[in-house]
PDB file of C-alpha atoms in Angstrom:
ATOM      1  CA  MET A   1      28.692  -4.837  99.448  1.00 96.00           C
ATOM      2  CA  LYS A   2      30.479  -3.808  96.247  1.00 98.00           C
ATOM      3  CA  VAL A   3      29.245  -0.794  94.308  1.00 98.00           C
ATOM      4  CA  ILE A   4      30.039   0.914  91.044  1.00 98.00           C
ATOM      5  CA  LEU A   5      29.578   4.671  90.986  1.00 98.00           C
ATOM      6  CA  PHE A   6      29.300   6.854  87.883  1.00 98.00           C
ATOM      7  CA  GLY A   7      29.737  10.601  88.263  1.00 96.00           C
ATOM      8  CA  ALA A   8      31.705  10.572  91.513  1.00 96.00           C
ATOM      9  CA  THR A   9      33.197  14.001  90.799  1.00 94.00           C
ATOM     10  CA  GLY A  10      29.778  15.679  90.448  1.00 93.00           C
ATOM     11  CA  MET A  11      27.903  17.162  93.381  1.00 93.00           C
ATOM     12  CA  VAL A  12      25.537  14.246  93.978  1.00 95.00           C
ATOM     13  CA  GLY A  13      28.224  11.701  93.171  1.00 96.00           C
ATOM     14  CA  GLN A  14      30.581  13.250  95.705  1.00 96.00           C
ATOM     15  CA  GLY A  15      27.890  12.857  98.349  1.00 97.00           C
ATOM     16  CA  VAL A  16      27.252   9.243  97.419  1.00 98.00           C
ATOM     17  CA  LEU A  17      30.972   8.478  97.411  1.00 98.00           C
ATOM     18  CA  ARG A  18      31.406   9.998 100.863  1.00 97.00           C
ATOM     19  CA  GLU A  19      28.623   7.888 102.345  1.00 98.00           C
ATOM     20  CA  CYS A  20      29.903   4.724 100.633  1.00 98.00           C
ATOM     21  CA  LEU A  21      33.377   5.213 102.069  1.00 98.00           C
ATOM     22  CA  LEU A  22      31.938   5.810 105.549  1.00 97.00           C
ATOM     23  CA  ASP A  23      29.639   2.772 105.445  1.00 98.00           C
ATOM     24  CA  ALA A  24      31.066  -0.356 107.078  1.00 97.00           C
ATOM     25  CA  GLU A  25      28.923  -2.600 104.852  1.00 97.00           C
ATOM     26  CA  VAL A  26      30.522  -1.267 101.653  1.00 98.00           C
ATOM     27  CA  SER A  27      33.711  -3.174 100.877  1.00 98.00           C
ATOM     28  CA  GLN A  28      34.644  -1.616  97.519  1.00 98.00           C
ATOM     29  CA  VAL A  29      33.698   1.352  95.378  1.00 98.00           C
ATOM     30  CA  LEU A  30      34.554   1.405  91.679  1.00 98.00           C
ATOM     31  CA  ALA A  31      34.359   5.087  90.728  1.00 98.00           C
ATOM     32  CA  VAL A  32      34.044   5.360  86.942  1.00 98.00           C
ATOM     33  CA  GLY A  33      34.486   8.646  85.129  1.00 95.00           C
ATOM     34  CA  ARG A  34      36.551  10.755  82.772  1.00 94.00           C
ATOM     35  CA  ALA A  35      38.593  12.079  85.704  1.00 94.00           C
ATOM     36  CA  ALA A  36      39.812  10.610  88.973  1.00 96.00           C
ATOM     37  CA  THR A  37      38.045  11.533  92.199  1.00 96.00           C
ATOM     38  CA  GLY A  38      41.243  12.908  93.717  1.00 94.00           C
ATOM     39  CA  GLN A  39      40.610  10.868  96.850  1.00 94.00           C
ATOM     40  CA  THR A  40      42.592   8.026  98.381  1.00 95.00           C
ATOM     41  CA  HIS A  41      40.886   5.287 100.384  1.00 97.00           C
ATOM     42  CA  ASP A  42      41.368   1.557 100.905  1.00 97.00           C
ATOM     43  CA  LYS A  43      37.868   0.899  99.531  1.00 98.00           C
ATOM     44  CA  LEU A  44      38.150   3.192  96.530  1.00 98.00           C
ATOM     45  CA  ARG A  45      39.308   2.233  93.057  1.00 98.00           C
ATOM     46  CA  ASP A  46      39.292   5.017  90.492  1.00 97.00           C
ATOM     47  CA  VAL A  47      38.555   3.873  86.941  1.00 97.00           C
ATOM     48  CA  VAL A  48      39.350   6.674  84.505  1.00 97.00           C
ATOM     49  CA  LEU A  49      37.918   6.118  81.024  1.00 96.00           C
ATOM     50  CA  ALA A  50      37.889   8.401  77.994  1.00 94.00           C
ATOM     51  CA  ASP A  51      34.410   6.983  77.328  1.00 95.00           C
ATOM     52  CA  PRO A  52      32.662   6.143  80.625  1.00 94.00           C
ATOM     53  CA  GLY A  53      30.148   4.155  78.606  1.00 95.00           C
ATOM     54  CA  ASP A  54      32.739   1.659  77.403  1.00 96.00           C
ATOM     55  CA  LEU A  55      33.183  -0.793  80.277  1.00 97.00           C
ATOM     56  CA  ALA A  56      35.147  -3.442  78.390  1.00 96.00           C
ATOM     57  CA  SER A  57      38.248  -2.845  80.513  1.00 95.00           C
ATOM     58  CA  ILE A  58      36.349  -3.609  83.732  1.00 96.00           C
ATOM     59  CA  ALA A  59      33.969  -6.259  82.353  1.00 94.00           C
ATOM     60  CA  SER A  60      35.298  -8.839  84.815  1.00 94.00           C
ATOM     61  CA  ASP A  61      34.443  -6.555  87.752  1.00 96.00           C
ATOM     62  CA  LEU A  62      30.812  -6.077  86.758  1.00 97.00           C
ATOM     63  CA  ALA A  63      29.738  -9.598  87.697  1.00 96.00           C
ATOM     64  CA  SER A  64      30.444  -8.970  91.389  1.00 96.00           C
ATOM     65  CA  VAL A  65      28.773  -5.569  91.699  1.00 97.00           C
ATOM     66  CA  ASP A  66      25.779  -5.434  94.054  1.00 97.00           C
ATOM     67  CA  ALA A  67      24.576  -1.958  93.139  1.00 98.00           C
ATOM     68  CA  CYS A  68      25.207   0.684  90.497  1.00 98.00           C
ATOM     69  CA  PHE A  69      24.791   4.324  91.507  1.00 98.00           C
ATOM     70  CA  PHE A  70      24.418   6.335  88.308  1.00 98.00           C
ATOM     71  CA  CYS A  71      24.966   9.999  89.165  1.00 97.00           C
ATOM     72  CA  LEU A  72      26.310  11.213  85.820  1.00 94.00           C
ATOM     73  CA  GLY A  73      24.402  14.109  84.378  1.00 89.00           C
ATOM     74  CA  VAL A  74      24.582  17.568  82.859  1.00 89.00           C
ATOM     75  CA  SER A  75      22.467  20.687  82.930  1.00 86.00           C
ATOM     76  CA  ALA A  76      20.243  21.006  79.876  1.00 90.00           C
ATOM     77  CA  ALA A  77      20.795  24.774  79.768  1.00 86.00           C
ATOM     78  CA  GLY A  78      22.025  25.781  76.332  1.00 88.00           C
ATOM     79  CA  MET A  79      22.026  22.225  74.982  1.00 93.00           C
ATOM     80  CA  SER A  80      20.120  20.922  72.003  1.00 96.00           C
ATOM     81  CA  GLU A  81      17.816  17.984  72.604  1.00 95.00           C
ATOM     82  CA  ALA A  82      20.060  15.735  70.508  1.00 96.00           C
ATOM     83  CA  ASP A  83      23.150  16.595  72.571  1.00 96.00           C
ATOM     84  CA  TYR A  84      21.299  16.316  75.877  1.00 96.00           C
ATOM     85  CA  ARG A  85      19.851  12.985  74.836  1.00 96.00           C
ATOM     86  CA  ARG A  86      23.304  11.609  73.986  1.00 96.00           C
ATOM     87  CA  VAL A  87      24.551  12.343  77.493  1.00 94.00           C
ATOM     88  CA  THR A  88      21.363  11.579  79.409  1.00 97.00           C
ATOM     89  CA  PHE A  89      19.676   8.708  77.590  1.00 97.00           C
ATOM     90  CA  ASP A  90      22.257   7.090  75.322  1.00 97.00           C
ATOM     91  CA  LEU A  91      25.131   6.965  77.816  1.00 97.00           C
ATOM     92  CA  THR A  92      22.962   5.773  80.697  1.00 98.00           C
ATOM     93  CA  LEU A  93      21.423   2.956  78.670  1.00 98.00           C
ATOM     94  CA  LYS A  94      24.800   1.976  77.214  1.00 98.00           C
ATOM     95  CA  VAL A  95      26.125   1.467  80.750  1.00 98.00           C
ATOM     96  CA  ALA A  96      22.959  -0.267  81.931  1.00 98.00           C
ATOM     97  CA  ARG A  97      22.981  -2.772  79.069  1.00 98.00           C
ATOM     98  CA  GLN A  98      26.585  -3.783  79.753  1.00 98.00           C
ATOM     99  CA  LEU A  99      25.933  -4.177  83.472  1.00 98.00           C
ATOM    100  CA  LEU A 100      22.747  -6.155  82.847  1.00 98.00           C
ATOM    101  CA  LYS A 101      24.542  -8.543  80.507  1.00 97.00           C
ATOM    102  CA  ALA A 102      27.279  -9.178  83.063  1.00 97.00           C
ATOM    103  CA  ASN A 103      25.140  -9.110  86.189  1.00 97.00           C
ATOM    104  CA  PRO A 104      21.328  -9.187  86.057  1.00 97.00           C
ATOM    105  CA  ASN A 105      21.283  -9.583  89.853  1.00 97.00           C
ATOM    106  CA  ALA A 106      22.544  -6.028  90.343  1.00 98.00           C
ATOM    107  CA  THR A 107      20.420  -3.112  91.535  1.00 98.00           C
ATOM    108  CA  PHE A 108      20.492  -0.019  89.305  1.00 98.00           C
ATOM    109  CA  ILE A 109      19.908   3.338  90.994  1.00 98.00           C
ATOM    110  CA  TYR A 110      19.547   6.374  88.752  1.00 98.00           C
ATOM    111  CA  VAL A 111      19.610  10.025  89.775  1.00 97.00           C
ATOM    112  CA  SER A 112      16.882  11.753  87.809  1.00 96.00           C
ATOM    113  CA  GLY A 113      15.225  14.960  88.998  1.00 94.00           C
ATOM    114  CA  ALA A 114      12.058  16.504  90.371  1.00 94.00           C
ATOM    115  CA  GLY A 115       9.678  17.337  87.553  1.00 94.00           C
ATOM    116  CA  THR A 116      10.727  14.443  85.336  1.00 96.00           C
ATOM    117  CA  ASP A 117       8.017  13.602  82.803  1.00 96.00           C
ATOM    118  CA  SER A 118       7.097   9.902  83.018  1.00 96.00           C
ATOM    119  CA  THR A 119       4.965  10.183  79.882  1.00 94.00           C
ATOM    120  CA  ALA A 120       8.095  11.278  77.950  1.00 94.00           C
ATOM    121  CA  ARG A 121       5.785  13.356  75.769  1.00 93.00           C
ATOM    122  CA  GLY A 122       5.631  16.718  77.545  1.00 94.00           C
ATOM    123  CA  GLY A 123       6.863  20.069  76.330  1.00 93.00           C
ATOM    124  CA  THR A 124       9.886  20.390  78.640  1.00 96.00           C
ATOM    125  CA  MET A 125      12.863  18.862  76.866  1.00 96.00           C
ATOM    126  CA  TRP A 126      14.988  17.761  79.827  1.00 96.00           C
ATOM    127  CA  ALA A 127      11.986  16.320  81.690  1.00 97.00           C
ATOM    128  CA  ARG A 128      10.895  14.372  78.625  1.00 97.00           C
ATOM    129  CA  VAL A 129      14.359  12.871  78.046  1.00 97.00           C
ATOM    130  CA  LYS A 130      14.767  12.034  81.733  1.00 97.00           C
ATOM    131  CA  GLY A 131      11.362  10.369  81.706  1.00 97.00           C
ATOM    132  CA  GLU A 132      12.273   8.263  78.696  1.00 98.00           C
ATOM    133  CA  THR A 133      15.516   7.262  80.427  1.00 98.00           C
ATOM    134  CA  GLU A 134      13.690   6.255  83.605  1.00 98.00           C
ATOM    135  CA  ASN A 135      11.148   4.207  81.668  1.00 98.00           C
ATOM    136  CA  ALA A 136      13.859   2.366  79.734  1.00 98.00           C
ATOM    137  CA  LEU A 137      15.739   1.510  82.947  1.00 98.00           C
ATOM    138  CA  LEU A 138      12.598   0.300  84.712  1.00 98.00           C
ATOM    139  CA  ALA A 139      11.838  -1.980  81.774  1.00 98.00           C
ATOM    140  CA  MET A 140      15.208  -3.719  82.048  1.00 98.00           C
ATOM    141  CA  PRO A 141      15.257  -7.010  83.976  1.00 98.00           C
ATOM    142  CA  PHE A 142      17.637  -6.010  86.761  1.00 98.00           C
ATOM    143  CA  ALA A 143      17.029  -7.467  90.214  1.00 97.00           C
ATOM    144  CA  ALA A 144      15.690  -3.985  90.961  1.00 98.00           C
ATOM    145  CA  ALA A 145      15.876  -0.451  89.576  1.00 98.00           C
ATOM    146  CA  TYR A 146      15.100   2.788  91.397  1.00 98.00           C
ATOM    147  CA  MET A 147      14.754   6.353  90.171  1.00 98.00           C
ATOM    148  CA  PHE A 148      15.707   9.189  92.535  1.00 97.00           C
ATOM    149  CA  ARG A 149      14.043  12.546  91.841  1.00 96.00           C
ATOM    150  CA  PRO A 150      15.572  15.149  94.153  1.00 95.00           C
ATOM    151  CA  ALA A 151      14.724  18.841  93.813  1.00 90.00           C
ATOM    152  CA  MET A 152      16.975  21.307  95.665  1.00 86.00           C
ATOM    153  CA  ILE A 153      20.062  19.576  97.069  1.00 89.00           C
ATOM    154  CA  GLN A 154      22.191  21.373  99.653  1.00 87.00           C
ATOM    155  CA  PRO A 155      25.871  20.399  99.311  1.00 88.00           C
ATOM    156  CA  LEU A 156      27.547  19.574 102.631  1.00 90.00           C
ATOM    157  CA  HIS A 157      31.011  18.594 103.879  1.00 85.00           C
ATOM    158  CA  GLY A 158      32.907  20.798 101.444  1.00 82.00           C
ATOM    159  CA  ILE A 159      31.160  19.385  98.373  1.00 82.00           C
ATOM    160  CA  ARG A 160      30.650  21.868  95.519  1.00 75.00           C
ATOM    161  CA  SER A 161      28.720  21.684  92.277  1.00 69.00           C
ATOM    162  CA  ARG A 162      30.831  21.668  89.106  1.00 70.00           C
ATOM    163  CA  THR A 163      28.200  23.835  87.379  1.00 66.00           C
ATOM    164  CA  ALA A 164      29.013  27.530  87.820  1.00 65.00           C
ATOM    165  CA  LEU A 165      25.363  28.620  87.692  1.00 64.00           C
ATOM    166  CA  TYR A 166      24.432  26.169  90.429  1.00 67.00           C
ATOM    167  CA  ARG A 167      27.287  27.421  92.631  1.00 68.00           C
ATOM    168  CA  VAL A 168      25.959  30.971  92.308  1.00 70.00           C
ATOM    169  CA  VAL A 169      22.420  29.844  93.142  1.00 69.00           C
ATOM    170  CA  TYR A 170      23.581  27.873  96.192  1.00 67.00           C
ATOM    171  CA  THR A 171      25.596  30.848  97.444  1.00 72.00           C
ATOM    172  CA  ILE A 172      22.546  33.102  97.191  1.00 73.00           C
ATOM    173  CA  LEU A 173      20.147  30.611  98.764  1.00 71.00           C
ATOM    174  CA  TRP A 174      22.479  29.236 101.457  1.00 67.00           C
ATOM    175  CA  PRO A 175      21.204  31.540 104.292  1.00 77.00           C
ATOM    176  CA  ILE A 176      17.575  30.518 103.725  1.00 75.00           C
ATOM    177  CA  LEU A 177      18.054  26.787 103.054  1.00 73.00           C
ATOM    178  CA  PRO A 178      17.542  25.776 106.725  1.00 75.00           C
ATOM    179  CA  LEU A 179      14.202  27.624 106.729  1.00 73.00           C
ATOM    180  CA  ALA A 180      13.243  26.127 103.375  1.00 72.00           C
ATOM    181  CA  LYS A 181      14.001  22.618 104.669  1.00 74.00           C
ATOM    182  CA  SER A 182      11.669  23.147 107.607  1.00 76.00           C
ATOM    183  CA  LEU A 183       8.873  24.686 105.513  1.00 77.00           C
ATOM    184  CA  VAL A 184       9.045  22.366 102.484  1.00 75.00           C
ATOM    185  CA  PRO A 185      11.024  19.291 103.590  1.00 73.00           C
ATOM    186  CA  GLY A 186       9.962  17.368 100.504  1.00 78.00           C
ATOM    187  CA  PHE A 187      11.629  19.936  98.248  1.00 78.00           C
ATOM    188  CA  VAL A 188      15.006  20.433  99.949  1.00 86.00           C
ATOM    189  CA  THR A 189      17.488  17.701 100.852  1.00 89.00           C
ATOM    190  CA  THR A 190      21.267  17.391 101.240  1.00 91.00           C
ATOM    191  CA  THR A 191      24.066  15.493  99.532  1.00 94.00           C
ATOM    192  CA  GLU A 192      24.459  13.480 102.739  1.00 96.00           C
ATOM    193  CA  LEU A 193      20.807  12.413 102.873  1.00 95.00           C
ATOM    194  CA  VAL A 194      20.714  11.546  99.179  1.00 96.00           C
ATOM    195  CA  GLY A 195      23.846   9.430  99.570  1.00 97.00           C
ATOM    196  CA  ARG A 196      22.481   7.611 102.603  1.00 97.00           C
ATOM    197  CA  ALA A 197      19.110   7.025 100.953  1.00 97.00           C
ATOM    198  CA  MET A 198      20.690   5.598  97.812  1.00 97.00           C
ATOM    199  CA  LEU A 199      22.815   3.269  99.921  1.00 97.00           C
ATOM    200  CA  ALA A 200      19.789   2.126 101.902  1.00 97.00           C
ATOM    201  CA  VAL A 201      17.890   1.310  98.713  1.00 97.00           C
ATOM    202  CA  GLY A 202      20.916  -0.445  97.280  1.00 97.00           C
ATOM    203  CA  LYS A 203      21.100  -2.671 100.368  1.00 96.00           C
ATOM    204  CA  ARG A 204      17.473  -3.314 101.233  1.00 95.00           C
ATOM    205  CA  GLY A 205      15.335  -2.082  98.369  1.00 96.00           C
ATOM    206  CA  ALA A 206      12.205   0.021  98.806  1.00 94.00           C
ATOM    207  CA  PRO A 207       8.486  -0.095  97.950  1.00 89.00           C
TER     208      PRO A 207
END
């Protein structure tokens, strides 16, 4: 299985990358981003691009990709809707269109978030934009497309969020996360479980 991973230096992306490198069924990981992952592995190929949405330099690789794990994202805090939309909707769809043109047999897996607004008409800006992004991806004729909507994600195995606010929140909540996972298991997950779940869907699909 060959995968292309966007956002491998982010918290979720780091978890997905770890599970891909550990999985015997994954033969190659193309990690696309503005910065290298900083990791070395026989399966891993870092693709550093000033514009991660411009895949012209790796167009020949896209045809052999089995699954795309799109983990790029930013916090909407302090951002205008126009700026958030450029990063969340425009960039995601730019990548998806190029992959679809080269390889309609690929599976596209997008990391969205709990509370995303599927109507794309609600009052919460980030949820509305995420919902519009999900809807656009689901309308594209990939072999399959899946939207992941995690809520609280506990980083494991030395993984850290790049967002300072999130790091503070995780530090405060860390002692109670095990209890929270047992009380509300549908609300709390881990980077390891998200990575494994995305891989499973990429391999076998899901209802």
